Amino acid sequence: MKIRSYIIVLFLIGFQLKCFAQEQKMSESEISAFKQSVVAISKKIKTLSTDFVQYKHLDFLSKDIETSGKMIFKEPNSLLWQYKKPYNYSIVFKNGKILINDEGKKSAVDIGNSKLFGKINKLIVGSVSGDLFDDKEFSISYFKIKDQNSARFIPKDATLKKYIKQIELTFDKEDATVVQVKLLESSADYTRIVLKNKVINAKVDEASFAN
Amino acid sequence: MKLLLRISIFLVFVLCSCSTNKVLQDYTSVPLEKKIFEVPYFSNPAMDYVYKANITVYGHELTGIFIAKKINDTTHRVVFTTEFGNKLMDFEISEDNFKVNSIVSELDRKILINTLEEDFRLLLKKEYLVQKQFENESDNIYKSADGNRDNYLFYSKKNHQLEKIVRSSKTKEKFMLIFITENNIFAERVQIIHQNIKLKIDLNYFKSE
């Protein structure tokens, strides 16, 4: 019995060590190099389109809720977020307006200079391009994993904080682009968005944002 | 002017007391076949009930994802999120308990929460004690008393399934649930339609791959 307990304890310690080994805090010089490379890439982005799969994790459910679709961004601030499975729902942010198309049913909201929506827009684009490094808006910490980097953003704005506890962006180490966005609502519930088939600076038709 | 007001109040009073319950027009009373009616649509604890939700309230449209799960013998967890996954409300609900785990401040209105509590409790209720039974050509109707309300369960004779529940006061309908089901185990589509307030909730089951 005792031996079994030792084995379990050793296993747990080993497991923890492994966790630590997988994720390390970046040093100051690593942080600055990492930020530079991400900002350099995101500055070059005129258009961006990507497929995504969204996993909504709620602790009490037996499996994550999966939805998927496509996202298109065009400078300076046109953004399409389109779900294709299991339903058709798309939302466009463009010229101070939000256009929604819910299975063909269209509606529009004039957001004008709404501070919150401005922040949400910046947040989505920033999340996908990676450039969220605004110390005024977020407390940021940086980590490195085997072939990935990650940055964790805790909102400072009280309104934003009500909806999002933390944003975690995972970057591919090679090309410094975002591969995963994780939005934490609490320790147990989060939304994880995996980006795939990313295309940067391909020609994007303005009609994509007509919705 | 005062007299006119008095007359109108009197008339309103008289007309209200004269009205009878309209739920059961054109139905005939029949002997009771069973004392308990079981509704299967949200009763399986192994299942995540996930629906696309469209809520229309006084002309405003709110869309998102409705999630219900039976977490123990008596209680369901009910969560409503946006399409992006942000939680808008999170409730725990049983026959005699209701707990708000979280709700965004924009929706934190007593009248809305009370309405949803009554709606969801009826939606998730598994067992109804039946006191009276009626029928017409298309349906068997089971009447189940619930405090100062009555629930009427409409069981289609043709499709052999529960298709509608009407919740009513002694005098008028409050709201109804309409179920569309293919297999009689869970509902592909549910509509919650209110009569006295302009509120409609439309739930469409999430088809996974």
mmCIF file with all atom_site columns, N, CA and C in Angstrom, chain A residues 54 56 58 60-67 81 83 85-89 91 93 100 102-103 105 124 162-164 183 185-186 189 191 193, chain B residues 46-50 52 54 56 61 63 65 67-69 71 77-79 81-88 90 104-106 206-209:
data_model
loop_
_atom_site.group_PDB
_atom_site.id
_atom_site.type_symbol
_atom_site.label_atom_id
_atom_site.label_alt_id
_atom_site.label_comp_id
_atom_site.label_asym_id
_atom_site.label_entity_id
_atom_site.label_seq_id
_atom_site.pdbx_PDB_ins_code
_atom_site.Cartn_x
_atom_site.Cartn_y
_atom_site.Cartn_z
_atom_site.occupancy
_atom_site.B_iso_or_equiv
_atom_site.pdbx_formal_charge
_atom_site.auth_seq_id
_atom_site.auth_comp_id
_atom_site.auth_asym_id
_atom_site.auth_atom_id
_atom_site.pdbx_PDB_model_num
ATOM 1   N N  . GLN A 1 54  ? -14.456 26.761 -33.336 1.00 0.00 ? 54  GLN A N  1
ATOM 2   C CA . GLN A 1 54  ? -14.661 27.303 -31.989 1.00 0.00 ? 54  GLN A CA 1
ATOM 3   C C  . GLN A 1 54  ? -15.158 26.193 -31.066 1.00 0.00 ? 54  GLN A C  1
ATOM 4   N N  . LYS A 1 56  ? -16.630 25.633 -27.384 1.00 0.00 ? 56  LYS A N  1
ATOM 5   C CA . LYS A 1 56  ? -17.106 26.252 -26.147 1.00 0.00 ? 56  LYS A CA 1
ATOM 6   C C  . LYS A 1 56  ? -17.054 25.195 -25.057 1.00 0.00 ? 56  LYS A C  1
ATOM 7   N N  . LEU A 1 58  ? -17.877 24.204 -21.337 1.00 0.00 ? 58  LEU A N  1
ATOM 8   C CA . LEU A 1 58  ? -18.562 24.479 -20.071 1.00 0.00 ? 58  LEU A CA 1
ATOM 9   C C  . LEU A 1 58  ? -18.338 23.246 -19.220 1.00 0.00 ? 58  LEU A C  1
ATOM 10  N N  . PHE A 1 60  ? -19.788 21.644 -16.954 1.00 0.00 ? 60  PHE A N  1
ATOM 11  C CA . PHE A 1 60  ? -20.818 20.650 -16.653 1.00 0.00 ? 60  PHE A CA 1
ATOM 12  C C  . PHE A 1 60  ? -21.249 19.841 -17.873 1.00 0.00 ? 60  PHE A C  1
ATOM 13  N N  . LEU A 1 61  ? -20.783 20.215 -19.063 1.00 0.00 ? 61  LEU A N  1
ATOM 14  C CA . LEU A 1 61  ? -21.189 19.476 -20.260 1.00 0.00 ? 61  LEU A CA 1
ATOM 15  C C  . LEU A 1 61  ? -20.266 18.284 -20.509 1.00 0.00 ? 61  LEU A C  1
ATOM 16  N N  . SER A 1 62  ? -20.821 17.260 -21.198 1.00 0.00 ? 62  SER A N  1
ATOM 17  C CA . SER A 1 62  ? -19.976 16.086 -21.438 1.00 0.00 ? 62  SER A CA 1
ATOM 18  C C  . SER A 1 62  ? -19.011 16.320 -22.591 1.00 0.00 ? 62  SER A C  1
ATOM 19  N N  . LYS A 1 63  ? -19.363 17.208 -23.535 1.00 0.00 ? 63  LYS A N  1
ATOM 20  C CA . LYS A 1 63  ? -18.356 17.564 -24.547 1.00 0.00 ? 63  LYS A CA 1
ATOM 21  C C  . LYS A 1 63  ? -18.493 19.022 -24.955 1.00 0.00 ? 63  LYS A C  1
ATOM 22  N N  . ASP A 1 64  ? -17.418 19.555 -25.558 1.00 0.00 ? 64  ASP A N  1
ATOM 23  C CA . ASP A 1 64  ? -17.421 20.963 -25.968 1.00 0.00 ? 64  ASP A CA 1
ATOM 24  C C  . ASP A 1 64  ? -18.415 21.185 -27.102 1.00 0.00 ? 64  ASP A C  1
ATOM 25  N N  . ILE A 1 65  ? -18.976 22.388 -27.142 1.00 0.00 ? 65  ILE A N  1
ATOM 26  C CA . ILE A 1 65  ? -19.881 22.750 -28.231 1.00 0.00 ? 65  ILE A CA 1
ATOM 27  C C  . ILE A 1 65  ? -19.030 23.276 -29.376 1.00 0.00 ? 65  ILE A C  1
ATOM 28  N N  . GLU A 1 66  ? -19.154 22.624 -30.549 1.00 0.00 ? 66  GLU A N  1
ATOM 29  C CA . GLU A 1 66  ? -18.270 22.956 -31.654 1.00 0.00 ? 66  GLU A CA 1
ATOM 30  C C  . GLU A 1 66  ? -19.014 23.729 -32.741 1.00 0.00 ? 66  GLU A C  1
ATOM 31  N N  . THR A 1 67  ? -18.481 24.884 -33.113 1.00 0.00 ? 67  THR A N  1
ATOM 32  C CA . THR A 1 67  ? -19.013 25.628 -34.250 1.00 0.00 ? 67  THR A CA 1
ATOM 33  C C  . THR A 1 67  ? -17.815 26.025 -35.102 1.00 0.00 ? 67  THR A C  1
ATOM 34  N N  . TRP A 1 81  ? -17.079 37.951 -39.362 1.00 0.00 ? 81  TRP A N  1
ATOM 35  C CA . TRP A 1 81  ? -16.953 36.728 -38.565 1.00 0.00 ? 81  TRP A CA 1
ATOM 36  C C  . TRP A 1 81  ? -18.152 35.865 -38.930 1.00 0.00 ? 81  TRP A C  1
ATOM 37  N N  . TYR A 1 83  ? -20.109 32.137 -39.078 1.00 0.00 ? 83  TYR A N  1
ATOM 38  C CA . TYR A 1 83  ? -20.280 30.737 -38.694 1.00 0.00 ? 83  TYR A CA 1
ATOM 39  C C  . TYR A 1 83  ? -20.996 30.015 -39.820 1.00 0.00 ? 83  TYR A C  1
ATOM 40  N N  . LYS A 1 85  ? -21.142 26.261 -39.652 1.00 0.00 ? 85  LYS A N  1
ATOM 41  C CA . LYS A 1 85  ? -21.631 25.018 -39.072 1.00 0.00 ? 85  LYS A CA 1
ATOM 42  C C  . LYS A 1 85  ? -21.789 25.170 -37.576 1.00 0.00 ? 85  LYS A C  1
ATOM 43  N N  . PRO A 1 86  ? -22.835 24.668 -36.967 1.00 0.00 ? 86  PRO A N  1
ATOM 44  C CA . PRO A 1 86  ? -23.964 23.957 -37.582 1.00 0.00 ? 86  PRO A CA 1
ATOM 45  C C  . PRO A 1 86  ? -25.044 24.899 -38.087 1.00 0.00 ? 86  PRO A C  1
ATOM 46  N N  . TYR A 1 87  ? -24.811 26.198 -38.034 1.00 0.00 ? 87  TYR A N  1
ATOM 47  C CA . TYR A 1 87  ? -25.813 27.128 -38.556 1.00 0.00 ? 87  TYR A CA 1
ATOM 48  C C  . TYR A 1 87  ? -25.101 28.250 -39.303 1.00 0.00 ? 87  TYR A C  1
ATOM 49  N N  . ASN A 1 88  ? -25.867 29.007 -40.081 1.00 0.00 ? 88  ASN A N  1
ATOM 50  C CA . ASN A 1 88  ? -25.316 30.165 -40.788 1.00 0.00 ? 88  ASN A CA 1
ATOM 51  C C  . ASN A 1 88  ? -25.609 31.423 -39.986 1.00 0.00 ? 88  ASN A C  1
ATOM 52  N N  . TYR A 1 89  ? -24.546 32.025 -39.507 1.00 0.00 ? 89  TYR A N  1
ATOM 53  C CA . TYR A 1 89  ? -24.708 33.266 -38.749 1.00 0.00 ? 89  TYR A CA 1
ATOM 54  C C  . TYR A 1 89  ? -23.458 34.084 -38.998 1.00 0.00 ? 89  TYR A C  1
ATOM 55  N N  . ILE A 1 91  ? -21.516 38.087 -38.727 1.00 0.00 ? 91  ILE A N  1
ATOM 56  C CA . ILE A 1 91  ? -21.534 39.411 -38.132 1.00 0.00 ? 91  ILE A CA 1
ATOM 57  C C  . ILE A 1 91  ? -20.396 40.217 -38.763 1.00 0.00 ? 91  ILE A C  1
ATOM 58  N N  . PHE A 1 93  ? -18.373 43.947 -38.812 1.00 0.00 ? 93  PHE A N  1
ATOM 59  C CA . PHE A 1 93  ? -18.079 45.241 -38.204 1.00 0.00 ? 93  PHE A CA 1
ATOM 60  C C  . PHE A 1 93  ? -17.533 46.118 -39.328 1.00 0.00 ? 93  PHE A C  1
ATOM 61  N N  . ILE A 1 100 ? -25.745 42.049 -39.008 1.00 0.00 ? 100 ILE A N  1
ATOM 62  C CA . ILE A 1 100 ? -25.916 40.651 -38.617 1.00 0.00 ? 100 ILE A CA 1
ATOM 63  C C  . ILE A 1 100 ? -26.777 39.934 -39.647 1.00 0.00 ? 100 ILE A C  1
ATOM 64  N N  . ASP A 1 102 ? -28.584 36.351 -39.770 1.00 0.00 ? 102 ASP A N  1
ATOM 65  C CA . ASP A 1 102 ? -28.887 35.135 -39.020 1.00 0.00 ? 102 ASP A CA 1
ATOM 66  C C  . ASP A 1 102 ? -29.776 34.257 -39.880 1.00 0.00 ? 102 ASP A C  1
ATOM 67  N N  . GLU A 1 103 ? -29.166 33.262 -40.547 1.00 0.00 ? 103 GLU A N  1
ATOM 68  C CA . GLU A 1 103 ? -29.894 32.369 -41.466 1.00 0.00 ? 103 GLU A CA 1
ATOM 69  C C  . GLU A 1 103 ? -30.724 33.176 -42.469 1.00 0.00 ? 103 GLU A C  1
ATOM 70  N N  . LYS A 1 105 ? -31.815 36.197 -42.119 1.00 0.00 ? 105 LYS A N  1
ATOM 71  C CA . LYS A 1 105 ? -32.532 37.291 -41.471 1.00 0.00 ? 105 LYS A CA 1
ATOM 72  C C  . LYS A 1 105 ? -31.525 38.383 -41.104 1.00 0.00 ? 105 LYS A C  1
ATOM 73  N N  . ILE A 1 124 ? -10.871 41.591 -31.465 1.00 0.00 ? 124 ILE A N  1
ATOM 74  C CA . ILE A 1 124 ? -10.953 40.463 -32.400 1.00 0.00 ? 124 ILE A CA 1
ATOM 75  C C  . ILE A 1 124 ? -9.818  40.535 -33.417 1.00 0.00 ? 124 ILE A C  1
ATOM 76  N N  . LYS A 1 162 ? -15.926 42.256 -17.209 1.00 0.00 ? 162 LYS A N  1
ATOM 77  C CA . LYS A 1 162 ? -17.149 41.531 -16.843 1.00 0.00 ? 162 LYS A CA 1
ATOM 78  C C  . LYS A 1 162 ? -17.377 40.344 -17.774 1.00 0.00 ? 162 LYS A C  1
ATOM 79  N N  . TYR A 1 163 ? -16.955 40.492 -19.044 1.00 0.00 ? 163 TYR A N  1
ATOM 80  C CA . TYR A 1 163 ? -17.210 39.454 -20.034 1.00 0.00 ? 163 TYR A CA 1
ATOM 81  C C  . TYR A 1 163 ? -16.035 38.501 -20.199 1.00 0.00 ? 163 TYR A C  1
ATOM 82  N N  . ILE A 1 164 ? -14.845 39.059 -20.079 1.00 0.00 ? 164 ILE A N  1
ATOM 83  C CA . ILE A 1 164 ? -13.659 38.237 -20.323 1.00 0.00 ? 164 ILE A CA 1
ATOM 84  C C  . ILE A 1 164 ? -12.676 38.382 -19.174 1.00 0.00 ? 164 ILE A C  1
ATOM 85  N N  . LEU A 1 183 ? -10.485 32.393 -24.740 1.00 0.00 ? 183 LEU A N  1
ATOM 86  C CA . LEU A 1 183 ? -11.118 33.429 -23.923 1.00 0.00 ? 183 LEU A CA 1
ATOM 87  C C  . LEU A 1 183 ? -11.663 32.773 -22.669 1.00 0.00 ? 183 LEU A C  1
ATOM 88  N N  . GLU A 1 185 ? -13.720 32.731 -19.236 1.00 0.00 ? 185 GLU A N  1
ATOM 89  C CA . GLU A 1 185 ? -14.752 33.434 -18.476 1.00 0.00 ? 185 GLU A CA 1
ATOM 90  C C  . GLU A 1 185 ? -14.545 33.210 -16.993 1.00 0.00 ? 185 GLU A C  1
ATOM 91  N N  . SER A 1 186 ? -14.114 32.003 -16.664 1.00 0.00 ? 186 SER A N  1
ATOM 92  C CA . SER A 1 186 ? -13.786 31.647 -15.286 1.00 0.00 ? 186 SER A CA 1
ATOM 93  C C  . SER A 1 186 ? -12.741 30.554 -15.418 1.00 0.00 ? 186 SER A C  1
ATOM 94  N N  . ASP A 1 189 ? -14.736 27.613 -17.328 1.00 0.00 ? 189 ASP A N  1
ATOM 95  C CA . ASP A 1 189 ? -15.466 27.820 -18.578 1.00 0.00 ? 189 ASP A CA 1
ATOM 96  C C  . ASP A 1 189 ? -14.695 28.742 -19.521 1.00 0.00 ? 189 ASP A C  1
ATOM 97  N N  . THR A 1 191 ? -13.838 29.727 -24.046 1.00 0.00 ? 191 THR A N  1
ATOM 98  C CA . THR A 1 191 ? -14.040 29.522 -25.478 1.00 0.00 ? 191 THR A CA 1
ATOM 99  C C  . THR A 1 191 ? -12.661 29.415 -26.112 1.00 0.00 ? 191 THR A C  1
ATOM 100 N N  . ILE A 1 193 ? -10.654 29.073 -29.711 1.00 0.00 ? 193 ILE A N  1
ATOM 101 C CA . ILE A 1 193 ? -10.821 29.202 -31.156 1.00 0.00 ? 193 ILE A CA 1
ATOM 102 C C  . ILE A 1 193 ? -9.502  28.834 -31.840 1.00 0.00 ? 193 ILE A C  1
ATOM 103 N N  . ALA B 2 46  ? -27.388 11.984 -19.535 1.00 0.00 ? 46  ALA B N  1
ATOM 104 C CA . ALA B 2 46  ? -26.173 11.757 -20.326 1.00 0.00 ? 46  ALA B CA 1
ATOM 105 C C  . ALA B 2 46  ? -26.093 12.717 -21.515 1.00 0.00 ? 46  ALA B C  1
ATOM 106 N N  . MET B 2 47  ? -27.166 13.450 -21.743 1.00 0.00 ? 47  MET B N  1
ATOM 107 C CA . MET B 2 47  ? -27.210 14.250 -22.963 1.00 0.00 ? 47  MET B CA 1
ATOM 108 C C  . MET B 2 47  ? -26.992 15.753 -22.706 1.00 0.00 ? 47  MET B C  1
ATOM 109 N N  . ASP B 2 48  ? -26.202 16.381 -23.583 1.00 0.00 ? 48  ASP B N  1
ATOM 110 C CA . ASP B 2 48  ? -26.087 17.847 -23.575 1.00 0.00 ? 48  ASP B CA 1
ATOM 111 C C  . ASP B 2 48  ? -27.154 18.374 -24.534 1.00 0.00 ? 48  ASP B C  1
ATOM 112 N N  . TYR B 2 49  ? -28.104 19.110 -24.019 1.00 0.00 ? 49  TYR B N  1
ATOM 113 C CA . TYR B 2 49  ? -29.146 19.668 -24.885 1.00 0.00 ? 49  TYR B CA 1
ATOM 114 C C  . TYR B 2 49  ? -28.702 21.050 -25.356 1.00 0.00 ? 49  TYR B C  1
ATOM 115 N N  . VAL B 2 50  ? -28.260 21.131 -26.614 1.00 0.00 ? 50  VAL B N  1
ATOM 116 C CA . VAL B 2 50  ? -27.713 22.387 -27.136 1.00 0.00 ? 50  VAL B CA 1
ATOM 117 C C  . VAL B 2 50  ? -28.562 22.877 -28.310 1.00 0.00 ? 50  VAL B C  1
ATOM 118 N N  . LYS B 2 52  ? -29.696 26.349 -30.904 1.00 0.00 ? 52  LYS B N  1
ATOM 119 C CA . LYS B 2 52  ? -29.577 27.741 -31.368 1.00 0.00 ? 52  LYS B CA 1
ATOM 120 C C  . LYS B 2 52  ? -30.853 28.444 -30.903 1.00 0.00 ? 52  LYS B C  1
ATOM 121 N N  . ASN B 2 54  ? -33.357 31.866 -30.721 1.00 0.00 ? 54  ASN B N  1
ATOM 122 C CA . ASN B 2 54  ? -33.766 33.196 -31.183 1.00 0.00 ? 54  ASN B CA 1
ATOM 123 C C  . ASN B 2 54  ? -34.864 33.696 -30.251 1.00 0.00 ? 54  ASN B C  1
ATOM 124 N N  . THR B 2 56  ? -37.385 36.777 -29.324 1.00 0.00 ? 56  THR B N  1
ATOM 125 C CA . THR B 2 56  ? -37.968 38.054 -29.742 1.00 0.00 ? 56  THR B CA 1
ATOM 126 C C  . THR B 2 56  ? -38.729 38.613 -28.554 1.00 0.00 ? 56  THR B C  1
ATOM 127 N N  . GLU B 2 61  ? -34.683 41.558 -31.102 1.00 0.00 ? 61  GLU B N  1
ATOM 128 C CA . GLU B 2 61  ? -34.254 40.190 -31.349 1.00 0.00 ? 61  GLU B CA 1
ATOM 129 C C  . GLU B 2 61  ? -32.937 39.917 -30.615 1.00 0.00 ? 61  GLU B C  1
ATOM 130 N N  . THR B 2 63  ? -30.138 36.716 -30.176 1.00 0.00 ? 63  THR B N  1
ATOM 131 C CA . THR B 2 63  ? -29.843 35.353 -30.601 1.00 0.00 ? 63  THR B CA 1
ATOM 132 C C  . THR B 2 63  ? -28.661 34.807 -29.806 1.00 0.00 ? 63  THR B C  1
ATOM 133 N N  . ILE B 2 65  ? -26.967 30.826 -27.987 1.00 0.00 ? 65  ILE B N  1
ATOM 134 C CA . ILE B 2 65  ? -26.982 29.377 -27.817 1.00 0.00 ? 65  ILE B CA 1
ATOM 135 C C  . ILE B 2 65  ? -27.594 29.035 -26.463 1.00 0.00 ? 65  ILE B C  1
ATOM 136 N N  . ILE B 2 67  ? -28.330 26.147 -23.696 1.00 0.00 ? 67  ILE B N  1
ATOM 137 C CA . ILE B 2 67  ? -27.754 24.866 -23.279 1.00 0.00 ? 67  ILE B CA 1
ATOM 138 C C  . ILE B 2 67  ? -28.462 24.406 -22.008 1.00 0.00 ? 67  ILE B C  1
ATOM 139 N N  . ALA B 2 68  ? -28.937 23.166 -22.012 1.00 0.00 ? 68  ALA B N  1
ATOM 140 C CA . ALA B 2 68  ? -29.541 22.620 -20.802 1.00 0.00 ? 68  ALA B CA 1
ATOM 141 C C  . ALA B 2 68  ? -28.951 21.248 -20.531 1.00 0.00 ? 68  ALA B C  1
ATOM 142 N N  . LYS B 2 69  ? -28.745 20.957 -19.260 1.00 0.00 ? 69  LYS B N  1
ATOM 143 C CA . LYS B 2 69  ? -28.201 19.642 -18.896 1.00 0.00 ? 69  LYS B CA 1
ATOM 144 C C  . LYS B 2 69  ? -28.766 19.233 -17.545 1.00 0.00 ? 69  LYS B C  1
ATOM 145 N N  . ILE B 2 71  ? -28.257 17.840 -14.244 1.00 0.00 ? 71  ILE B N  1
ATOM 146 C CA . ILE B 2 71  ? -27.016 17.636 -13.483 1.00 0.00 ? 71  ILE B CA 1
ATOM 147 C C  . ILE B 2 71  ? -27.196 16.714 -12.278 1.00 0.00 ? 71  ILE B C  1
ATOM 148 N N  . ARG B 2 77  ? -29.125 22.428 -15.212 1.00 0.00 ? 77  ARG B N  1
ATOM 149 C CA . ARG B 2 77  ? -28.343 23.652 -15.390 1.00 0.00 ? 77  ARG B CA 1
ATOM 150 C C  . ARG B 2 77  ? -28.747 24.228 -16.742 1.00 0.00 ? 77  ARG B C  1
ATOM 151 N N  . VAL B 2 78  ? -29.023 25.509 -16.788 1.00 0.00 ? 78  VAL B N  1
ATOM 152 C CA . VAL B 2 78  ? -29.426 26.165 -18.028 1.00 0.00 ? 78  VAL B CA 1
ATOM 153 C C  . VAL B 2 78  ? -28.510 27.359 -18.272 1.00 0.00 ? 78  VAL B C  1
ATOM 154 N N  . VAL B 2 79  ? -27.867 27.376 -19.451 1.00 0.00 ? 79  VAL B N  1
ATOM 155 C CA . VAL B 2 79  ? -26.953 28.466 -19.773 1.00 0.00 ? 79  VAL B CA 1
ATOM 156 C C  . VAL B 2 79  ? -27.335 29.045 -21.136 1.00 0.00 ? 79  VAL B C  1
ATOM 157 N N  . THR B 2 81  ? -25.693 31.576 -24.017 1.00 0.00 ? 81  THR B N  1
ATOM 158 C CA . THR B 2 81  ? -24.476 32.287 -24.407 1.00 0.00 ? 81  THR B CA 1
ATOM 159 C C  . THR B 2 81  ? -24.702 33.003 -25.740 1.00 0.00 ? 81  THR B C  1
ATOM 160 N N  . THR B 2 82  ? -23.809 33.930 -26.092 1.00 0.00 ? 82  THR B N  1
ATOM 161 C CA . THR B 2 82  ? -23.835 34.514 -27.433 1.00 0.00 ? 82  THR B CA 1
ATOM 162 C C  . THR B 2 82  ? -23.236 33.482 -28.389 1.00 0.00 ? 82  THR B C  1
ATOM 163 N N  . GLU B 2 83  ? -23.290 33.762 -29.689 1.00 0.00 ? 83  GLU B N  1
ATOM 164 C CA . GLU B 2 83  ? -22.678 32.864 -30.673 1.00 0.00 ? 83  GLU B CA 1
ATOM 165 C C  . GLU B 2 83  ? -21.177 32.747 -30.435 1.00 0.00 ? 83  GLU B C  1
ATOM 166 N N  . PHE B 2 84  ? -20.568 33.809 -29.922 1.00 0.00 ? 84  PHE B N  1
ATOM 167 C CA . PHE B 2 84  ? -19.128 33.788 -29.642 1.00 0.00 ? 84  PHE B CA 1
ATOM 168 C C  . PHE B 2 84  ? -18.783 32.969 -28.393 1.00 0.00 ? 84  PHE B C  1
ATOM 169 N N  . GLY B 2 85  ? -19.816 32.648 -27.620 1.00 0.00 ? 85  GLY B N  1
ATOM 170 C CA . GLY B 2 85  ? -19.577 31.818 -26.455 1.00 0.00 ? 85  GLY B CA 1
ATOM 171 C C  . GLY B 2 85  ? -19.623 32.547 -25.123 1.00 0.00 ? 85  GLY B C  1
ATOM 172 N N  . ASN B 2 86  ? -19.796 33.873 -25.157 1.00 0.00 ? 86  ASN B N  1
ATOM 173 C CA . ASN B 2 86  ? -19.874 34.590 -23.865 1.00 0.00 ? 86  ASN B CA 1
ATOM 174 C C  . ASN B 2 86  ? -21.159 34.210 -23.153 1.00 0.00 ? 86  ASN B C  1
ATOM 175 N N  . LYS B 2 87  ? -21.023 33.918 -21.886 1.00 0.00 ? 87  LYS B N  1
ATOM 176 C CA . LYS B 2 87  ? -22.182 33.522 -21.100 1.00 0.00 ? 87  LYS B CA 1
ATOM 177 C C  . LYS B 2 87  ? -23.030 34.749 -20.770 1.00 0.00 ? 87  LYS B C  1
ATOM 178 N N  . LEU B 2 88  ? -24.307 34.691 -21.099 1.00 0.00 ? 88  LEU B N  1
ATOM 179 C CA . LEU B 2 88  ? -25.194 35.804 -20.762 1.00 0.00 ? 88  LEU B CA 1
ATOM 180 C C  . LEU B 2 88  ? -25.956 35.501 -19.483 1.00 0.00 ? 88  LEU B C  1
ATOM 181 N N  . ASP B 2 90  ? -26.784 32.065 -16.517 1.00 0.00 ? 90  ASP B N  1
ATOM 182 C CA . ASP B 2 90  ? -26.451 30.725 -16.046 1.00 0.00 ? 90  ASP B CA 1
ATOM 183 C C  . ASP B 2 90  ? -27.327 30.433 -14.824 1.00 0.00 ? 90  ASP B C  1
ATOM 184 N N  . VAL B 2 104 ? -25.528 38.706 -17.016 1.00 0.00 ? 104 VAL B N  1
ATOM 185 C CA . VAL B 2 104 ? -24.903 39.988 -17.357 1.00 0.00 ? 104 VAL B CA 1
ATOM 186 C C  . VAL B 2 104 ? -25.843 41.113 -16.920 1.00 0.00 ? 104 VAL B C  1
ATOM 187 N N  . SER B 2 105 ? -25.267 42.251 -16.565 1.00 0.00 ? 105 SER B N  1
ATOM 188 C CA . SER B 2 105 ? -26.072 43.306 -15.941 1.00 0.00 ? 105 SER B CA 1
ATOM 189 C C  . SER B 2 105 ? -27.188 43.795 -16.864 1.00 0.00 ? 105 SER B C  1
ATOM 190 N N  . GLU B 2 106 ? -26.956 43.740 -18.199 1.00 0.00 ? 106 GLU B N  1
ATOM 191 C CA . GLU B 2 106 ? -27.973 44.209 -19.149 1.00 0.00 ? 106 GLU B CA 1
ATOM 192 C C  . GLU B 2 106 ? -29.256 43.377 -19.062 1.00 0.00 ? 106 GLU B C  1
ATOM 193 N N  . PHE B 2 206 ? -29.022 21.781 -32.238 1.00 0.00 ? 206 PHE B N  1
ATOM 194 C CA . PHE B 2 206 ? -27.721 21.824 -32.912 1.00 0.00 ? 206 PHE B CA 1
ATOM 195 C C  . PHE B 2 206 ? -27.448 20.481 -33.547 1.00 0.00 ? 206 PHE B C  1
ATOM 196 N N  . LYS B 2 207 ? -27.378 20.444 -34.847 1.00 0.00 ? 207 LYS B N  1
ATOM 197 C CA . LYS B 2 207 ? -27.034 19.160 -35.488 1.00 0.00 ? 207 LYS B CA 1
ATOM 198 C C  . LYS B 2 207 ? -25.519 19.051 -35.543 1.00 0.00 ? 207 LYS B C  1
ATOM 199 N N  . SER B 2 208 ? -24.988 18.035 -34.878 1.00 0.00 ? 208 SER B N  1
ATOM 200 C CA . SER B 2 208 ? -23.537 17.849 -34.974 1.00 0.00 ? 208 SER B CA 1
ATOM 201 C C  . SER B 2 208 ? -23.262 17.088 -36.266 1.00 0.00 ? 208 SER B C  1
ATOM 202 N N  . GLU B 2 209 ? -21.980 17.020 -36.608 1.00 0.00 ? 209 GLU B N  1
ATOM 203 C CA . GLU B 2 209 ? -21.589 16.421 -37.905 1.00 0.00 ? 209 GLU B CA 1
ATOM 204 C C  . GLU B 2 209 ? -22.112 15.023 -38.074 1.00 0.00 ? 209 GLU B C  1
#
